Tab-separated table of C-alpha atoms in Angstrom:
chain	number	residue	atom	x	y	z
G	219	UNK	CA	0.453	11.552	12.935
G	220	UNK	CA	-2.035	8.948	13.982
G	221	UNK	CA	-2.346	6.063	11.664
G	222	UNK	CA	-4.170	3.283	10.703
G	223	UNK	CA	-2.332	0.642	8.855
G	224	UNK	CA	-4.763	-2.331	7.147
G	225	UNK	CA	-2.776	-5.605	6.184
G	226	UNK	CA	-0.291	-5.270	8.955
G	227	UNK	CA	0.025	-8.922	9.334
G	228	UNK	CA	1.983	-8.953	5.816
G	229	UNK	CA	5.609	-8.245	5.066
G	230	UNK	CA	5.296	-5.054	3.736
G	231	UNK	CA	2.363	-4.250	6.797
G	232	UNK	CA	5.199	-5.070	9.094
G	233	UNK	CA	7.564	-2.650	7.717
G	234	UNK	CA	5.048	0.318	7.548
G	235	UNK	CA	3.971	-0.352	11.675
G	236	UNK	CA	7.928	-0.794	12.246
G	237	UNK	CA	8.851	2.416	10.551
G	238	UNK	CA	6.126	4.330	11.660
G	239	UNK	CA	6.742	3.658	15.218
G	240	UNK	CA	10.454	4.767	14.967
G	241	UNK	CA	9.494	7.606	13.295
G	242	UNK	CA	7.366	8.330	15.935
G	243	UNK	CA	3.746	8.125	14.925
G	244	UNK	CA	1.108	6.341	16.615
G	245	UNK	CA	-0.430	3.714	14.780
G	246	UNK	CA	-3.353	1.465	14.694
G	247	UNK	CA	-2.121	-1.867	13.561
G	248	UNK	CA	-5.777	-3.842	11.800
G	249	UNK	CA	-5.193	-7.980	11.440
G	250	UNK	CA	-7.361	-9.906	10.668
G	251	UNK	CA	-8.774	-12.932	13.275
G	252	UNK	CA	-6.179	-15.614	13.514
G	253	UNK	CA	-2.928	-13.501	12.891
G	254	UNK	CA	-0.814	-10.645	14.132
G	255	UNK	CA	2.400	-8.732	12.808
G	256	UNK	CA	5.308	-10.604	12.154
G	257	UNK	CA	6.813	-8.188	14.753
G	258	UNK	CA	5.281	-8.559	18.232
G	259	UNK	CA	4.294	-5.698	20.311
G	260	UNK	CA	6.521	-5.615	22.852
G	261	UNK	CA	9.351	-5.622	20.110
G	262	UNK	CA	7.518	-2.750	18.565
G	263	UNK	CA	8.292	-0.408	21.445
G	264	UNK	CA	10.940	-1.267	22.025
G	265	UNK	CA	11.629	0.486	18.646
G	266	UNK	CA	9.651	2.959	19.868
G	267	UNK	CA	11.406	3.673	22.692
G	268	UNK	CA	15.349	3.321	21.218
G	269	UNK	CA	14.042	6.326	18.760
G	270	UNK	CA	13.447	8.218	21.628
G	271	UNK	CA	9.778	7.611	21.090
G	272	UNK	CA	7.344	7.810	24.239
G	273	UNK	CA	6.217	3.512	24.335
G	274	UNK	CA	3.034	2.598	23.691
G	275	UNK	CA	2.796	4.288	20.095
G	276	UNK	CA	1.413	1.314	18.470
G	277	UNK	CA	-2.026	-0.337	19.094
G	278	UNK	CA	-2.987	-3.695	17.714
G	279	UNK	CA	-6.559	-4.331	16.576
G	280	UNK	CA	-8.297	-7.335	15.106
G	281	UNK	CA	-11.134	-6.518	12.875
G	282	UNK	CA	-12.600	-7.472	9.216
G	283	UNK	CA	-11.516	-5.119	6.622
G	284	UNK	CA	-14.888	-6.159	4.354
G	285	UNK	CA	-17.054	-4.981	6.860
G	286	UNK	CA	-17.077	-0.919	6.824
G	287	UNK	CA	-19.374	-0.557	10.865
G	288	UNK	CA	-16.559	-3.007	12.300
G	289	UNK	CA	-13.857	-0.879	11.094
G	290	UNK	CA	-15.006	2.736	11.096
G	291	UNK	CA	-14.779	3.359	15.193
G	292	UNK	CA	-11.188	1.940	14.546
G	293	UNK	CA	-10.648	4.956	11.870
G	294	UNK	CA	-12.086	7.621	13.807
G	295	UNK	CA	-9.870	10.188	15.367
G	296	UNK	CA	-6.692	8.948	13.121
G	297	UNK	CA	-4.708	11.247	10.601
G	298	UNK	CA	-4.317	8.830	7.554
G	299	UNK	CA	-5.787	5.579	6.226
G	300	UNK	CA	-2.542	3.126	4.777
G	301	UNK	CA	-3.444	-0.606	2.811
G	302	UNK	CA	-0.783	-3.012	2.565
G	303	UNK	CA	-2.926	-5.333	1.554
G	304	UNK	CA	-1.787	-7.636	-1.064
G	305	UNK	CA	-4.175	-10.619	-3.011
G	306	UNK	CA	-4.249	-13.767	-1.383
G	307	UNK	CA	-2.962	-16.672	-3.273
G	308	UNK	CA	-5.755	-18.738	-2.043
G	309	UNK	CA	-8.390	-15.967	-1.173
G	310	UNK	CA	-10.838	-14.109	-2.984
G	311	UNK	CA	-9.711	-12.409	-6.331
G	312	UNK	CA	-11.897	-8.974	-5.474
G	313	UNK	CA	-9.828	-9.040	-1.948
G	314	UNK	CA	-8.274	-5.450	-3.058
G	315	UNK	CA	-11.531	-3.862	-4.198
G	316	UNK	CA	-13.930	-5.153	-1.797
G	317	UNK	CA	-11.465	-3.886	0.975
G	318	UNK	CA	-10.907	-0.312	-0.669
G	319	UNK	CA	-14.974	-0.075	-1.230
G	320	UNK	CA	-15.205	-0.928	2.922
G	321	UNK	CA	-12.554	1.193	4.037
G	322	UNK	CA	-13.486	3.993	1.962
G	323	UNK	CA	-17.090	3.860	3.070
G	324	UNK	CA	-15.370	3.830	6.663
G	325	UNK	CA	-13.705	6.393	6.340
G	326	UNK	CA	-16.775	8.426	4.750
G	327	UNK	CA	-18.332	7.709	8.193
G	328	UNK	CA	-15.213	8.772	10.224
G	329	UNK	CA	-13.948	11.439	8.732
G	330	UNK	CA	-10.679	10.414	7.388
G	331	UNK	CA	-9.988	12.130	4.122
G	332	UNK	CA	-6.232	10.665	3.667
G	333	UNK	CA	-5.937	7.389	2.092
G	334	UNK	CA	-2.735	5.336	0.279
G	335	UNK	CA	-2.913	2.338	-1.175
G	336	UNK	CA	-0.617	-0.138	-2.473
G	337	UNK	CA	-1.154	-1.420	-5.695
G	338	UNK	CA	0.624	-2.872	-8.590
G	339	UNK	CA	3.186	-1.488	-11.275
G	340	UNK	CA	2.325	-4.804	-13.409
G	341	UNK	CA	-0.856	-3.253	-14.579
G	342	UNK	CA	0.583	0.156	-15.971
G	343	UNK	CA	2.085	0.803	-19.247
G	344	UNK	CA	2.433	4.341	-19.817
G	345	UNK	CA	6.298	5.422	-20.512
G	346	UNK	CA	7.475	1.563	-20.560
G	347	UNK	CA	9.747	0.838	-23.703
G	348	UNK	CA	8.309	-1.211	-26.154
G	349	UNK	CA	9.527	-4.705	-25.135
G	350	UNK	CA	8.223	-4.402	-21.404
G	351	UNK	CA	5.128	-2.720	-22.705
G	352	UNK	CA	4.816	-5.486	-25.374
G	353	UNK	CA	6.027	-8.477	-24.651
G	354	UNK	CA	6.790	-8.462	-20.681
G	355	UNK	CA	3.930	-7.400	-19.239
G	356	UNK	CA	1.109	-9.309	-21.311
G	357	UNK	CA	3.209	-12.187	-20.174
G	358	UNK	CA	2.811	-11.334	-16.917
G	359	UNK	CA	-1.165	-10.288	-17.633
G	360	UNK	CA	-1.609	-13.859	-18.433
G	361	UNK	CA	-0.077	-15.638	-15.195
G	362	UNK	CA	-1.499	-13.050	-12.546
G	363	UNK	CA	-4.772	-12.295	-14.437
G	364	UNK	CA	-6.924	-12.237	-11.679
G	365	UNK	CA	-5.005	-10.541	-8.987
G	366	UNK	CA	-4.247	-7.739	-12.434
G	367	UNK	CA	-8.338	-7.325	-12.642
G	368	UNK	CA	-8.442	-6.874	-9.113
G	369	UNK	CA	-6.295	-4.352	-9.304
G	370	UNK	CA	-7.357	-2.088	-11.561
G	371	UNK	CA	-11.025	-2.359	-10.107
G	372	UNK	CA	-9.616	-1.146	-7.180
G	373	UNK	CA	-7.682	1.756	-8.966
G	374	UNK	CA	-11.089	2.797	-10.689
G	375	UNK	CA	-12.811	2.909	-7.423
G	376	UNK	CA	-10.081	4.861	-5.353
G	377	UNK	CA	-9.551	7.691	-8.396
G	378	UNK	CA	-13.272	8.133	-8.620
G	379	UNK	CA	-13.540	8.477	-4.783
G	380	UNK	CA	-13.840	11.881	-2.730
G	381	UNK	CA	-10.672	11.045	-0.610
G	382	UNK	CA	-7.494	12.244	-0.593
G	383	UNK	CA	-5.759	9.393	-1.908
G	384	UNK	CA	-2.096	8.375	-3.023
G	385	UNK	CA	-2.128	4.690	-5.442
G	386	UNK	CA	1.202	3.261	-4.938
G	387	UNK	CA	2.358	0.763	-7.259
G	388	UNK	CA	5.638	-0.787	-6.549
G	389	UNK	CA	6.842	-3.809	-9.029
G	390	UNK	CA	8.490	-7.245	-8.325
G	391	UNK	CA	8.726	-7.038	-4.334
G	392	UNK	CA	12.127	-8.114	-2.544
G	393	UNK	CA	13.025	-9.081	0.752
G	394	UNK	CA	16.036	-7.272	2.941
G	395	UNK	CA	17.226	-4.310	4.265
G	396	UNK	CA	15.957	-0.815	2.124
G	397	UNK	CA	18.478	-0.092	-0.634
G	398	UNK	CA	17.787	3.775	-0.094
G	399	UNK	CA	17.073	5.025	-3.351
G	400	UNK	CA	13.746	5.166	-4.514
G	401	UNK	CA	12.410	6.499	-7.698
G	402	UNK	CA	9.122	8.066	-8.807
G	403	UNK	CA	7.091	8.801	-11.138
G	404	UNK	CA	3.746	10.494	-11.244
G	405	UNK	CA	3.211	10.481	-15.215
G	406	UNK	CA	4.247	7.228	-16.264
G	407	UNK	CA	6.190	3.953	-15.531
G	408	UNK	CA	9.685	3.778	-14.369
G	409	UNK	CA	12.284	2.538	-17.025
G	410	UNK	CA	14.200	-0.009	-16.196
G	411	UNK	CA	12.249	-0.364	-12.475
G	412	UNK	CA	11.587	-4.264	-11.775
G	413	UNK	CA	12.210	-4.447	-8.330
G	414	UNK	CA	11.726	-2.593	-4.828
G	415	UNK	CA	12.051	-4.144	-1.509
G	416	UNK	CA	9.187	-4.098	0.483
G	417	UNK	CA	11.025	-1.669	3.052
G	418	UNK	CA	11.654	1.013	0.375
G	419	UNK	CA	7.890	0.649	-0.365
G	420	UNK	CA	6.991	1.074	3.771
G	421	UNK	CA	9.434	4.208	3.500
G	422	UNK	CA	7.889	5.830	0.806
G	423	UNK	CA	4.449	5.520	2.137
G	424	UNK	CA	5.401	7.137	4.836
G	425	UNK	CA	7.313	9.822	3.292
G	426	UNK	CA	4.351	10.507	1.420
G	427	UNK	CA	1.446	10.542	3.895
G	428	UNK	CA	1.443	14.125	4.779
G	429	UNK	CA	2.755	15.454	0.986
G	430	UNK	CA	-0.483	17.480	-0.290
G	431	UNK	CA	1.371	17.083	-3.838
G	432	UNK	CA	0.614	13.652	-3.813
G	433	UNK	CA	-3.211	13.889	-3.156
G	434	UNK	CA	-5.223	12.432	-5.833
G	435	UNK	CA	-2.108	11.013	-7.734
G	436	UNK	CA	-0.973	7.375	-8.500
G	437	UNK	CA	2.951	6.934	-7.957
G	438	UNK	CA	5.117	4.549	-9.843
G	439	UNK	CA	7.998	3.944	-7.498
G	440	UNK	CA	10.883	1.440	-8.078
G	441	UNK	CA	14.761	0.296	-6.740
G	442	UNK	CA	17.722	0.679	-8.735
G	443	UNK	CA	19.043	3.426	-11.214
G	444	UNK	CA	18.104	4.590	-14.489
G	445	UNK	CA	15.360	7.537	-15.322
């Protein structure tokens, strides 16, 4: 497939352009001015090419993600739309849904109909037992308030979009290699889920991109075991 991937300057960015190079898609790699992948090019096909990958899979593109006419020639022609963009400690708390209202009016204007987006398990409730639900995540509500709103402005404006989108919300985020077993859930929370590492989260976005089933469906995903 030919993908773009927004916020691929970031950790979990990184992983998705790694991953999808090795895999052997081409991608479209969008920074923003002033920084690049934590993975340099060069490095990048070199992936490419020990997969058995013809080089020169991956493209690197600076543009800014607010402003739909400087991004929608960079969409056209592509497969699949993927955001790894994350709030900003330090930026703007409407970073998430000011970027999914410009890249969705992008896409409008290229023709892109696939779209994932990473958001946040924090913010979901549905299925949790009562002392996560009740005491754990208001907790959390309280400390990450803003980044929380931002989020689920973003959520209301993807599910009432025309695309074909997949929400991905992944919870505490780890660093490492990917443990290999991810779990998922389309209809609610998953217990005893409170950490993924950002790898697992690049794999399942990927795994995901060309599943119909997941059209028009938020995903719960999470590390370790339980149900």
């Amino acid at each position: 497939m030919k993908l773009v991937v927004f916020g691929a300057s970031g950790r979990i960015g990184t992983e998705l352009v790694r991953q999808a190079v090795a895999a052997g898609h081409t991608v479209t790699a969008v920074v923003r001015a002033g920084s690049s992948p934590q993975v340099a090019l060069p490095e990048l096909r070199l992936v490419a090419a020990q997969a058995g990958v013809p080089g020169g899979q991956v493209e690197v593109v600076t543009a800014d993600v607010l402003d739909p006419a400087a991004i929608a020639p960079v969409l056209a022609g592509h497969d699949g739309v993927l955001s790894a963009l994350g709030p900003r400690p330090s930026g703007p708390s409407d970073l998430l849904t000011e970027s999914a209202r410009s890249m969705l009016r992008a896409m409008d204007e290229s023709g892109v109909r696939r779209f994932l987006v990473v958001s946040v398990a924090g913010i979901h409730t549905k299925g949790d037992d009562p002392f996560t639900k009740y005491v754990v995540k208001p907790i959390l509500g309280r400390f990450l308030r803003e980044s929380f709103a931002d989020a689920r402005r973003m959520e209301e404006l993807v599910t009432a979009s025309t695309a074909d989108w997949t929400i991905v919300c992944p919870p505490r985020l780890t660093n490492g290699a990917g443990k290999g077993r991810i779990r998922s859930n389309t209809e609610g929370t998953v217990r005893g889920g409170f950490t993924i590492t950002r790898a697992d989260v690049a794999t399942y976005l990927l795994d995901v991109v060309a599943d119909p089933g997941l059209h028009r469906k938020t995903a719960i995903i999470a590390n370790g075991s339980g149900r």
